[in-house]
mmCIF file of C-alpha atoms and ligand atoms in Angstrom:
data_model
loop_
_atom_site.group_PDB
_atom_site.id
_atom_site.type_symbol
_atom_site.label_atom_id
_atom_site.label_comp_id
_atom_site.label_asym_id
_atom_site.label_seq_id
_atom_site.Cartn_x
_atom_site.Cartn_y
_atom_site.Cartn_z
ATOM 1 C CA UNK A 1 293.518 -91.098 67.114
ATOM 2 C CA UNK A 2 293.211 -90.195 70.879
ATOM 3 C CA UNK A 3 296.266 -88.624 72.841
ATOM 4 C CA UNK A 4 296.504 -88.230 76.322
ATOM 5 C CA UNK A 5 298.360 -84.866 77.026
ATOM 6 C CA UNK A 6 300.619 -84.182 80.348
ATOM 7 C CA UNK A 7 301.867 -80.828 81.248
ATOM 8 C CA UNK A 8 304.259 -80.274 84.256
ATOM 9 C CA UNK A 9 307.005 -77.663 82.944
ATOM 10 C CA UNK A 10 306.399 -75.179 85.653
ATOM 11 C CA UNK A 11 303.789 -74.786 88.460
ATOM 12 C CA UNK A 12 300.494 -76.348 86.585
ATOM 13 C CA UNK A 13 299.798 -79.866 86.545
ATOM 14 C CA UNK A 14 297.568 -80.267 83.542
ATOM 15 C CA UNK A 15 296.260 -83.353 81.749
ATOM 16 C CA UNK A 16 293.665 -83.682 78.704
ATOM 17 C CA UNK A 17 292.388 -86.138 76.128
ATOM 18 C CA UNK A 18 292.385 -84.829 72.529
ATOM 19 C CA UNK A 19 290.591 -87.031 69.850
ATOM 20 C CA UNK A 20 291.487 -86.204 66.122
ATOM 21 C CA UNK A 21 288.122 -86.860 65.095
ATOM 22 C CA UNK A 22 285.952 -85.378 67.875
ATOM 23 C CA UNK A 23 288.173 -82.586 69.284
ATOM 24 C CA UNK A 24 289.099 -81.915 73.074
ATOM 25 C CA UNK A 25 287.087 -84.654 75.051
ATOM 26 C CA UNK A 26 288.176 -83.788 78.701
ATOM 27 C CA UNK A 27 290.889 -81.521 80.598
ATOM 28 C CA UNK A 28 291.765 -80.791 84.081
ATOM 29 C CA UNK A 29 294.090 -78.577 85.927
ATOM 30 C CA UNK A 30 295.744 -78.343 89.285
ATOM 31 C CA UNK A 31 297.340 -74.992 89.640
ATOM 32 C CA UNK A 32 300.050 -74.777 92.392
ATOM 33 C CA UNK A 33 299.457 -70.872 92.949
ATOM 34 C CA UNK A 34 298.797 -71.368 96.487
ATOM 35 C CA UNK A 35 301.880 -73.504 97.230
ATOM 36 C CA UNK A 36 304.127 -70.939 95.781
ATOM 37 C CA UNK A 37 302.410 -67.670 96.848
ATOM 38 C CA UNK A 38 304.143 -67.459 100.220
ATOM 39 C CA UNK A 39 307.516 -67.368 98.195
ATOM 40 C CA UNK A 40 306.638 -64.658 95.452
ATOM 41 C CA UNK A 41 307.601 -66.933 92.826
ATOM 42 C CA UNK A 42 307.511 -70.898 91.892
ATOM 43 C CA UNK A 43 310.055 -72.917 94.259
ATOM 44 C CA UNK A 44 311.406 -75.600 91.549
ATOM 45 C CA UNK A 45 311.779 -78.179 94.183
ATOM 46 C CA UNK A 46 308.345 -77.774 95.536
ATOM 47 C CA UNK A 47 306.946 -77.532 91.904
ATOM 48 C CA UNK A 48 308.523 -81.178 91.399
ATOM 49 C CA UNK A 49 307.318 -82.659 94.243
ATOM 50 C CA UNK A 50 303.743 -81.389 94.024
ATOM 51 C CA UNK A 51 303.457 -82.688 90.456
ATOM 52 C CA UNK A 52 304.352 -86.290 91.972
ATOM 53 C CA UNK A 53 301.317 -85.991 94.474
ATOM 54 C CA UNK A 54 299.106 -84.520 91.931
ATOM 55 C CA UNK A 55 299.616 -86.034 88.571
ATOM 56 C CA UNK A 56 298.366 -89.642 88.846
ATOM 57 C CA UNK A 57 295.301 -88.601 90.950
ATOM 58 C CA UNK A 58 294.500 -85.821 88.116
ATOM 59 C CA UNK A 59 294.893 -88.497 85.158
ATOM 60 C CA UNK A 60 292.091 -90.666 87.295
ATOM 61 C CA UNK A 61 289.971 -87.622 87.765
ATOM 62 C CA UNK A 62 289.893 -87.050 83.964
ATOM 63 C CA UNK A 63 289.359 -90.471 82.826
ATOM 64 C CA UNK A 64 286.466 -90.559 85.289
ATOM 65 C CA UNK A 65 284.809 -87.980 82.974
ATOM 66 C CA UNK A 66 285.386 -90.064 80.043
ATOM 67 C CA UNK A 67 283.550 -93.305 78.772
ATOM 68 C CA UNK A 68 285.416 -96.502 78.828
ATOM 69 C CA UNK A 69 286.321 -96.638 75.131
ATOM 70 C CA UNK A 70 287.734 -93.225 75.331
ATOM 71 C CA UNK A 71 289.918 -93.912 78.173
ATOM 72 C CA UNK A 72 291.851 -96.217 75.492
ATOM 73 C CA UNK A 73 294.224 -93.752 74.148
ATOM 74 C CA UNK A 74 296.676 -94.138 71.055
ATOM 75 C CA UNK A 75 299.632 -92.204 72.445
ATOM 76 C CA UNK A 76 300.696 -90.080 75.360
ATOM 77 C CA UNK A 77 302.267 -86.550 75.014
ATOM 78 C CA UNK A 78 303.958 -84.760 77.395
ATOM 79 C CA UNK A 79 306.049 -81.532 77.889
ATOM 80 C CA UNK A 80 309.589 -82.644 77.571
ATOM 81 C CA UNK A 81 310.902 -78.778 77.925
ATOM 82 C CA UNK A 82 311.594 -76.093 78.120
ATOM 83 C CA UNK A 83 310.703 -75.688 81.745
ATOM 84 C CA UNK A 84 312.069 -76.721 85.429
ATOM 85 C CA UNK A 85 314.045 -79.772 85.268
ATOM 86 C CA UNK A 86 312.681 -81.713 88.156
ATOM 87 C CA UNK A 87 309.050 -80.534 87.184
ATOM 88 C CA UNK A 88 309.592 -81.829 83.596
ATOM 89 C CA UNK A 89 311.045 -85.276 84.599
ATOM 90 C CA UNK A 90 307.906 -85.957 86.614
ATOM 91 C CA UNK A 91 305.633 -85.661 83.854
ATOM 92 C CA UNK A 92 308.065 -87.411 81.552
ATOM 93 C CA UNK A 93 308.306 -90.493 83.710
ATOM 94 C CA UNK A 94 304.810 -90.897 84.288
ATOM 95 C CA UNK A 95 304.076 -90.382 80.644
ATOM 96 C CA UNK A 96 306.798 -92.730 79.550
ATOM 97 C CA UNK A 97 305.816 -95.411 82.153
ATOM 98 C CA UNK A 98 302.036 -95.241 81.119
ATOM 99 C CA UNK A 99 303.213 -95.411 77.592
ATOM 100 C CA UNK A 100 305.137 -98.389 78.188
ATOM 101 C CA UNK A 101 302.527 -100.198 80.296
ATOM 102 C CA UNK A 102 299.853 -99.408 77.706
ATOM 103 C CA UNK A 103 302.241 -100.168 74.703
ATOM 104 C CA UNK A 104 301.517 -96.721 73.012
ATOM 105 C CA UNK A 105 304.120 -94.273 71.670
ATOM 106 C CA UNK A 106 305.383 -91.452 74.132
ATOM 107 C CA UNK A 107 305.450 -88.226 72.176
ATOM 108 C CA UNK A 108 307.806 -85.539 73.717
ATOM 109 C CA UNK A 109 306.269 -82.078 73.117
ATOM 110 C CA UNK A 110 308.146 -78.523 73.060
ATOM 111 C CA UNK A 111 306.133 -76.378 75.618
ATOM 112 C CA UNK A 112 306.373 -73.363 73.337
ATOM 113 C CA UNK A 113 304.833 -75.245 70.638
ATOM 114 C CA UNK A 114 302.123 -76.351 72.655
ATOM 115 C CA UNK A 115 301.394 -72.700 73.318
ATOM 116 C CA UNK A 116 301.740 -71.707 69.815
ATOM 117 C CA UNK A 117 299.232 -74.521 68.708
ATOM 118 C CA UNK A 118 296.559 -73.763 71.523
ATOM 119 C CA UNK A 119 294.416 -71.527 69.296
ATOM 120 C CA UNK A 120 293.963 -74.688 66.959
ATOM 121 C CA UNK A 121 291.660 -75.979 69.616
ATOM 122 C CA UNK A 122 289.260 -73.289 69.184
ATOM 123 C CA UNK A 123 286.503 -72.638 66.454
ATOM 124 C CA UNK A 124 288.287 -70.513 63.992
ATOM 125 C CA UNK A 125 291.638 -71.482 63.997
ATOM 126 C CA UNK A 126 294.180 -69.710 61.756
ATOM 127 C CA UNK A 127 295.392 -70.755 58.460
ATOM 128 C CA UNK A 128 299.152 -70.465 57.731
ATOM 129 C CA UNK A 129 301.503 -68.313 57.365
ATOM 130 C CA UNK A 130 301.285 -66.567 60.568
ATOM 131 C CA UNK A 131 303.407 -64.397 62.957
ATOM 132 C CA UNK A 132 303.268 -66.012 66.620
ATOM 133 C CA UNK A 133 303.614 -63.563 69.829
ATOM 134 C CA UNK A 134 304.429 -65.954 72.458
ATOM 135 C CA UNK A 135 304.519 -64.289 75.877
ATOM 136 C CA UNK A 136 304.722 -66.445 79.086
ATOM 137 C CA UNK A 137 306.506 -66.485 82.452
ATOM 138 C CA UNK A 138 309.739 -68.141 80.992
ATOM 139 C CA UNK A 139 309.760 -66.495 77.038
ATOM 140 C CA UNK A 140 308.698 -63.396 74.978
ATOM 141 C CA UNK A 141 309.264 -63.878 71.226
ATOM 142 C CA UNK A 142 308.037 -63.251 67.990
ATOM 143 C CA UNK A 143 307.941 -66.272 65.653
ATOM 144 C CA UNK A 144 307.480 -66.600 61.840
ATOM 145 C CA UNK A 145 305.518 -69.553 60.984
ATOM 146 C CA UNK A 146 305.646 -69.805 57.396
ATOM 147 C CA UNK A 147 304.074 -73.478 57.559
ATOM 148 C CA UNK A 148 303.230 -76.160 59.659
ATOM 149 C CA UNK A 149 306.129 -76.743 62.187
ATOM 150 C CA UNK A 150 308.444 -74.398 60.471
ATOM 151 C CA UNK A 151 309.463 -71.831 63.089
ATOM 152 C CA UNK A 152 311.831 -68.699 62.656
ATOM 153 C CA UNK A 153 312.559 -66.503 65.734
ATOM 154 C CA UNK A 154 312.130 -62.827 64.725
ATOM 155 C CA UNK A 155 312.654 -61.295 68.157
ATOM 156 C CA UNK A 156 312.957 -62.313 71.568
ATOM 157 C CA UNK A 157 313.596 -60.662 75.079
ATOM 158 C CA UNK A 158 316.975 -59.688 75.797
ATOM 159 C CA UNK A 159 316.292 -60.154 79.724
ATOM 160 C CA UNK A 160 313.246 -60.666 81.477
ATOM 161 C CA UNK A 161 310.210 -62.322 79.682
ATOM 162 C CA UNK A 162 306.815 -60.261 79.628
ATOM 163 C CA UNK A 163 305.345 -62.607 82.442
ATOM 164 C CA UNK A 164 308.295 -62.703 84.542
ATOM 165 C CA UNK A 165 308.161 -58.608 84.578
ATOM 166 C CA UNK A 166 304.680 -58.735 85.555
ATOM 167 C CA UNK A 167 305.475 -61.281 88.386
ATOM 168 C CA UNK A 168 308.530 -58.990 89.426
ATOM 169 C CA UNK A 169 306.640 -55.899 89.285
ATOM 170 C CA UNK A 170 303.727 -57.428 91.361
ATOM 171 C CA UNK A 171 305.985 -58.412 94.080
ATOM 172 C CA UNK A 172 307.628 -54.704 94.408
ATOM 173 C CA UNK A 173 304.065 -53.558 94.732
ATOM 174 C CA UNK A 174 302.946 -56.135 97.408
ATOM 175 C CA UNK A 175 300.652 -57.923 95.006
ATOM 176 C CA UNK A 176 300.177 -61.684 95.190
ATOM 177 C CA UNK A 177 301.760 -64.047 92.652
ATOM 178 C CA UNK A 178 301.320 -64.725 89.790
ATOM 179 C CA UNK A 179 301.692 -61.089 88.926
ATOM 180 C CA UNK A 180 300.044 -60.867 85.659
ATOM 181 C CA UNK A 181 296.349 -61.284 86.796
ATOM 182 C CA UNK A 182 297.103 -59.453 90.057
ATOM 183 C CA UNK A 183 298.230 -56.132 88.178
ATOM 184 C CA UNK A 184 295.591 -56.374 85.643
ATOM 185 C CA UNK A 185 293.037 -56.508 88.468
ATOM 186 C CA UNK A 186 294.289 -53.363 90.338
ATOM 187 C CA UNK A 187 295.094 -51.555 87.318
ATOM 188 C CA UNK A 188 291.420 -51.244 86.440
ATOM 189 C CA UNK A 189 291.085 -48.588 89.266
ATOM 190 C CA UNK A 190 294.137 -46.550 87.819
ATOM 191 C CA UNK A 191 294.466 -43.226 86.837
ATOM 192 C CA UNK A 192 295.957 -43.184 83.193
ATOM 193 C CA UNK A 193 297.087 -39.548 83.693
ATOM 194 C CA UNK A 194 299.149 -40.064 86.663
ATOM 195 C CA UNK A 195 302.343 -41.883 85.424
ATOM 196 C CA UNK A 196 303.510 -42.673 81.996
ATOM 197 C CA UNK A 197 306.181 -45.248 81.676
ATOM 198 C CA UNK A 198 308.423 -45.683 78.905
ATOM 199 C CA UNK A 199 308.043 -48.097 76.035
ATOM 200 C CA UNK A 200 311.147 -49.951 75.961
ATOM 201 C CA UNK A 201 312.895 -50.764 72.475
ATOM 202 C CA UNK A 202 310.130 -49.272 70.328
ATOM 203 C CA UNK A 203 312.142 -46.101 68.903
ATOM 204 C CA UNK A 204 314.608 -48.036 67.475
ATOM 205 C CA UNK A 205 314.219 -50.834 64.613
ATOM 206 C CA UNK A 206 314.379 -54.411 65.612
ATOM 207 C CA UNK A 207 312.023 -56.923 67.191
ATOM 208 C CA UNK A 208 313.833 -57.820 70.309
ATOM 209 C CA UNK A 209 312.177 -56.914 73.622
ATOM 210 C CA UNK A 210 313.708 -55.811 76.971
ATOM 211 C CA UNK A 211 311.533 -55.552 80.192
ATOM 212 C CA UNK A 212 314.184 -55.092 82.804
ATOM 213 C CA UNK A 213 314.477 -51.421 82.415
ATOM 214 C CA UNK A 214 310.857 -50.648 82.840
ATOM 215 C CA UNK A 215 311.159 -53.126 85.912
ATOM 216 C CA UNK A 216 313.885 -50.432 87.301
ATOM 217 C CA UNK A 217 311.676 -47.454 86.305
ATOM 218 C CA UNK A 218 308.637 -48.957 87.979
ATOM 219 C CA UNK A 219 310.892 -49.672 91.303
ATOM 220 C CA UNK A 220 312.299 -45.873 91.128
ATOM 221 C CA UNK A 221 308.638 -44.617 90.611
ATOM 222 C CA UNK A 222 307.666 -46.699 93.714
ATOM 223 C CA UNK A 223 310.674 -45.439 95.882
ATOM 224 C CA UNK A 224 309.681 -41.773 94.778
ATOM 225 C CA UNK A 225 305.861 -42.166 95.723
ATOM 226 C CA UNK A 226 306.466 -42.307 99.368
ATOM 227 C CA UNK A 227 304.103 -44.884 101.492
ATOM 228 C CA UNK A 228 301.978 -46.697 98.951
ATOM 229 C CA UNK A 229 298.447 -46.221 99.094
ATOM 230 C CA UNK A 230 295.981 -48.292 97.205
ATOM 231 C CA UNK A 231 295.378 -45.946 94.674
ATOM 232 C CA UNK A 232 299.183 -45.259 93.822
ATOM 233 C CA UNK A 233 299.541 -48.978 93.428
ATOM 234 C CA UNK A 234 296.724 -49.232 91.081
ATOM 235 C CA UNK A 235 298.020 -46.112 88.965
ATOM 236 C CA UNK A 236 301.679 -47.743 88.926
ATOM 237 C CA UNK A 237 300.108 -50.838 88.009
ATOM 238 C CA UNK A 238 298.272 -49.334 85.182
ATOM 239 C CA UNK A 239 301.217 -47.543 83.774
ATOM 240 C CA UNK A 240 303.258 -50.613 83.915
ATOM 241 C CA UNK A 241 300.262 -52.650 82.189
ATOM 242 C CA UNK A 242 299.778 -50.000 79.417
ATOM 243 C CA UNK A 243 303.695 -49.513 78.684
ATOM 244 C CA UNK A 244 303.927 -53.782 78.431
ATOM 245 C CA UNK A 245 300.783 -53.828 76.237
ATOM 246 C CA UNK A 246 301.927 -50.773 74.068
ATOM 247 C CA UNK A 247 305.486 -52.366 73.521
ATOM 248 C CA UNK A 248 304.015 -55.631 72.441
ATOM 249 C CA UNK A 249 301.661 -54.330 70.069
ATOM 250 C CA UNK A 250 304.472 -51.900 68.223
ATOM 251 C CA UNK A 251 306.541 -55.047 67.952
ATOM 252 C CA UNK A 252 303.674 -57.036 66.709
ATOM 253 C CA UNK A 253 302.836 -54.588 63.948
ATOM 254 C CA UNK A 254 306.479 -54.455 62.952
ATOM 255 C CA UNK A 255 306.999 -58.271 62.836
ATOM 256 C CA UNK A 256 303.728 -58.830 60.850
ATOM 257 C CA UNK A 257 305.206 -56.160 58.385
ATOM 258 C CA UNK A 258 308.642 -57.568 58.283
ATOM 259 C CA UNK A 259 307.225 -61.002 57.755
ATOM 260 C CA UNK A 260 304.620 -59.875 55.453
ATOM 261 C CA UNK A 261 301.840 -61.967 56.946
ATOM 262 C CA UNK A 262 298.077 -60.856 57.785
ATOM 263 C CA UNK A 263 297.566 -63.003 60.669
ATOM 264 C CA UNK A 264 298.804 -62.731 64.445
ATOM 265 C CA UNK A 265 298.724 -65.458 66.926
ATOM 266 C CA UNK A 266 298.886 -64.699 70.526
ATOM 267 C CA UNK A 267 299.491 -67.323 73.049
ATOM 268 C CA UNK A 268 301.395 -67.849 76.568
ATOM 269 C CA UNK A 269 299.913 -66.649 79.773
ATOM 270 C CA UNK A 270 300.202 -62.941 79.139
ATOM 271 C CA UNK A 271 298.114 -63.626 76.240
ATOM 272 C CA UNK A 272 295.172 -63.872 78.827
ATOM 273 C CA UNK A 273 295.567 -60.284 79.731
ATOM 274 C CA UNK A 274 292.326 -58.534 78.447
ATOM 275 C CA UNK A 275 294.004 -55.148 77.768
ATOM 276 C CA UNK A 276 296.476 -56.780 75.442
ATOM 277 C CA UNK A 277 293.661 -58.656 73.643
ATOM 278 C CA UNK A 278 291.402 -55.820 73.234
ATOM 279 C CA UNK A 279 294.404 -53.358 72.015
ATOM 280 C CA UNK A 280 295.517 -56.052 69.502
ATOM 281 C CA UNK A 281 291.716 -56.760 68.184
ATOM 282 C CA UNK A 282 291.368 -52.894 67.620
ATOM 283 C CA UNK A 283 294.713 -52.529 66.093
ATOM 284 C CA UNK A 284 293.838 -55.617 63.598
ATOM 285 C CA UNK A 285 290.483 -54.041 62.895
ATOM 286 C CA UNK A 286 292.336 -50.665 61.830
ATOM 287 C CA UNK A 287 295.131 -52.067 60.097
ATOM 288 C CA UNK A 288 293.715 -55.134 58.429
ATOM 289 C CA UNK A 289 295.180 -58.306 60.112
ATOM 290 C CA UNK A 290 293.519 -60.988 62.027
ATOM 291 C CA UNK A 291 294.393 -61.867 65.662
ATOM 292 C CA UNK A 292 293.718 -65.375 67.015
ATOM 293 C CA UNK A 293 293.821 -66.380 70.638
ATOM 294 C CA UNK A 294 293.104 -69.431 72.523
ATOM 295 C CA UNK A 295 290.471 -68.938 75.233
ATOM 296 C CA UNK A 296 292.020 -67.450 78.330
ATOM 297 C CA UNK A 297 292.063 -70.572 80.196
ATOM 298 C CA UNK A 298 294.277 -72.149 77.505
ATOM 299 C CA UNK A 299 296.742 -69.100 77.234
ATOM 300 C CA UNK A 300 298.184 -70.155 80.554
ATOM 301 C CA UNK A 301 299.908 -73.531 80.975
ATOM 302 C CA UNK A 302 297.232 -76.650 80.453
ATOM 303 C CA UNK A 303 297.401 -79.978 79.202
ATOM 304 C CA UNK A 304 294.947 -79.650 76.076
ATOM 305 C CA UNK A 305 297.761 -77.721 74.371
ATOM 306 C CA UNK A 306 300.160 -80.598 74.856
ATOM 307 C CA UNK A 307 297.712 -83.163 73.708
ATOM 308 C CA UNK A 308 297.013 -81.299 70.658
ATOM 309 C CA UNK A 309 300.705 -80.582 69.827
ATOM 310 C CA UNK A 310 301.494 -84.233 70.332
ATOM 311 C CA UNK A 311 298.987 -85.140 67.818
ATOM 312 C CA UNK A 312 300.329 -82.594 65.528
ATOM 313 C CA UNK A 313 303.872 -83.864 65.911
ATOM 314 C CA UNK A 314 302.523 -87.589 65.256
ATOM 315 C CA UNK A 315 301.284 -86.271 62.005
ATOM 316 C CA UNK A 316 304.520 -84.002 61.077
ATOM 317 C CA UNK A 317 307.295 -86.438 62.130
ATOM 318 C CA UNK A 318 306.231 -89.306 63.831
ATOM 319 C CA UNK A 319 306.213 -87.930 67.102
ATOM 320 C CA UNK A 320 309.978 -87.130 67.260
ATOM 321 C CA UNK A 321 309.827 -83.264 68.008
ATOM 322 C CA UNK A 322 313.284 -83.065 66.759
ATOM 323 C CA UNK A 323 314.296 -85.703 69.523
ATOM 324 C CA UNK A 324 316.935 -88.312 68.996
ATOM 325 C CA UNK A 325 315.777 -90.359 71.576
ATOM 326 C CA UNK A 326 316.750 -93.931 71.873
ATOM 327 C CA UNK A 327 314.162 -95.355 73.932
ATOM 328 C CA UNK A 328 316.132 -98.461 74.757
ATOM 329 C CA UNK A 329 318.482 -96.223 76.754
ATOM 330 C CA UNK A 330 315.535 -94.262 78.577
ATOM 331 C CA UNK A 331 314.224 -90.780 78.148
ATOM 332 C CA UNK A 332 315.289 -87.210 78.918
ATOM 333 C CA UNK A 333 314.041 -83.861 79.318
ATOM 334 C CA UNK A 334 315.210 -80.619 77.806
ATOM 335 C CA UNK A 335 315.095 -77.741 80.266
ATOM 336 C CA UNK A 336 316.635 -75.277 77.850
ATOM 337 C CA UNK A 337 315.393 -76.088 74.138
ATOM 338 C CA UNK A 338 314.915 -73.708 71.303
ATOM 339 C CA UNK A 339 311.824 -73.901 69.281
ATOM 340 C CA UNK A 340 313.999 -73.356 66.050
ATOM 341 C CA UNK A 341 315.251 -77.139 67.181
ATOM 342 C CA UNK A 342 312.210 -78.708 66.167
ATOM 343 C CA UNK A 343 312.097 -77.894 62.639
ATOM 344 C CA UNK A 344 309.976 -79.709 60.043
ATOM 345 C CA UNK A 345 311.511 -82.689 58.354
HETATM 346 O O1 KG4 B 401 302.373 -69.826 80.065
HETATM 347 P P1 KG4 B 401 302.467 -69.575 81.515
HETATM 348 O O2 KG4 B 401 301.098 -70.108 82.325
HETATM 349 O O3 KG4 B 401 303.659 -70.320 82.080
HETATM 350 C C1 KG4 B 401 304.981 -70.282 81.438
HETATM 351 O O4 KG4 B 401 305.008 -71.063 80.749
HETATM 352 O O5 KG4 B 401 305.821 -69.385 82.007
HETATM 353 O O6 KG4 B 401 302.532 -68.052 81.878
HETATM 354 C C2 KG4 B 401 302.731 -67.533 83.252
HETATM 355 C C3 KG4 B 401 302.701 -65.840 83.320
HETATM 356 C C4 KG4 B 401 302.849 -65.559 84.416
HETATM 357 O O7 KG4 B 401 304.226 -64.726 84.471
HETATM 358 C C5 KG4 B 401 301.665 -64.650 84.652
HETATM 359 O O8 KG4 B 401 302.126 -63.391 85.679
HETATM 360 C C6 KG4 B 401 301.308 -64.246 83.494
HETATM 361 O O9 KG4 B 401 301.596 -65.400 82.685
HETATM 362 N N1 KG4 B 401 300.031 -63.959 83.257
HETATM 363 C C7 KG4 B 401 299.790 -62.765 83.104
HETATM 364 C C8 KG4 B 401 297.955 -62.850 82.832
HETATM 365 N N2 KG4 B 401 297.754 -64.008 83.441
HETATM 366 C C9 KG4 B 401 298.810 -64.752 83.529
HETATM 367 N N3 KG4 B 401 300.257 -61.678 82.606
HETATM 368 C C10 KG4 B 401 299.407 -60.578 82.293
HETATM 369 N N4 KG4 B 401 298.055 -60.541 82.525
HETATM 370 C C11 KG4 B 401 297.297 -61.514 82.789
HETATM 371 N N5 KG4 B 401 296.118 -61.578 82.731
HETATM 372 ZN ZN1 ZN B 402 303.914 -72.034 79.346
#
């Protein structure tokens, strides 16, 4: 089975073709970072309009890399939520229209399930069960995945998502959007002794996260540091990055213990953070748990994970993803949509 995957939930237009026999055949991404940079964050209306301009040319570009027989797909998967409503609607409209024209099924996909399954595209995919740490710009959560498609949220952010905190702190430091890679870059020159930031919600039990206090702490430090020189920016960036990484590490260990699993999957944009990856790898070696990631480019939003999740859903529930869509009445998107609402049948 061959599936075209379409991702447009936020500021990346992603497309890919996944073949159940041969794996990922091709993928393409157009990032809107330059478009939103001037605003320090994603502008939903601009994102939606840009997806309209980019999506169909990107599908042409993708198909240009495939032989003629590989261009014939058996289904089209698209991100139906959660995400920005206008942006989601662009992907949904194009996917549903192509599916109608080509007479193949359209499969609505949950964006976070896409992230969670992204490591399955790699050479050593994890077996079930596992705990998944999903850390993106919109979500931070720990999920107990007992078997295929069975998701129980163990904990989540009570305020900002981890990626959102990176983006906001980068803005406070005058660093470009998206904040995660900018902070990670300047933190490399930081002095770890100069500032030590709190590790929020790690002292008391529980698996929820909170990053807004850390953001306020960063703001206060900036205000008390006078005019920001390059070294101070690096030192603050490093203190912030270490605090987030340590906090995630503590919660991951706790979640693995609580669930009784020995495998950890890390996905979502913040999963591209090399400091987080190396700390988790080290902790896994010390404590005897395996850590599984997608390659960094598939940590952030992409079409490959959506194509794969579409295939996964097709096998699991005929591609319904917990949707009760009446195709005769058209289609819909779900800007807010819990992962727990797509339970295995
Ligand atoms: O998963 P994603 O591409 O989009 C959403 O679904 O939100 O995640 C984007 C988020 C942004 O907040 C970005 O700052 C963060 O992931 N991010 C990183 C890194 N690369 C991207 N955060 C920390 N370190 C990175 N290397
Ligand atoms: Zn995402």
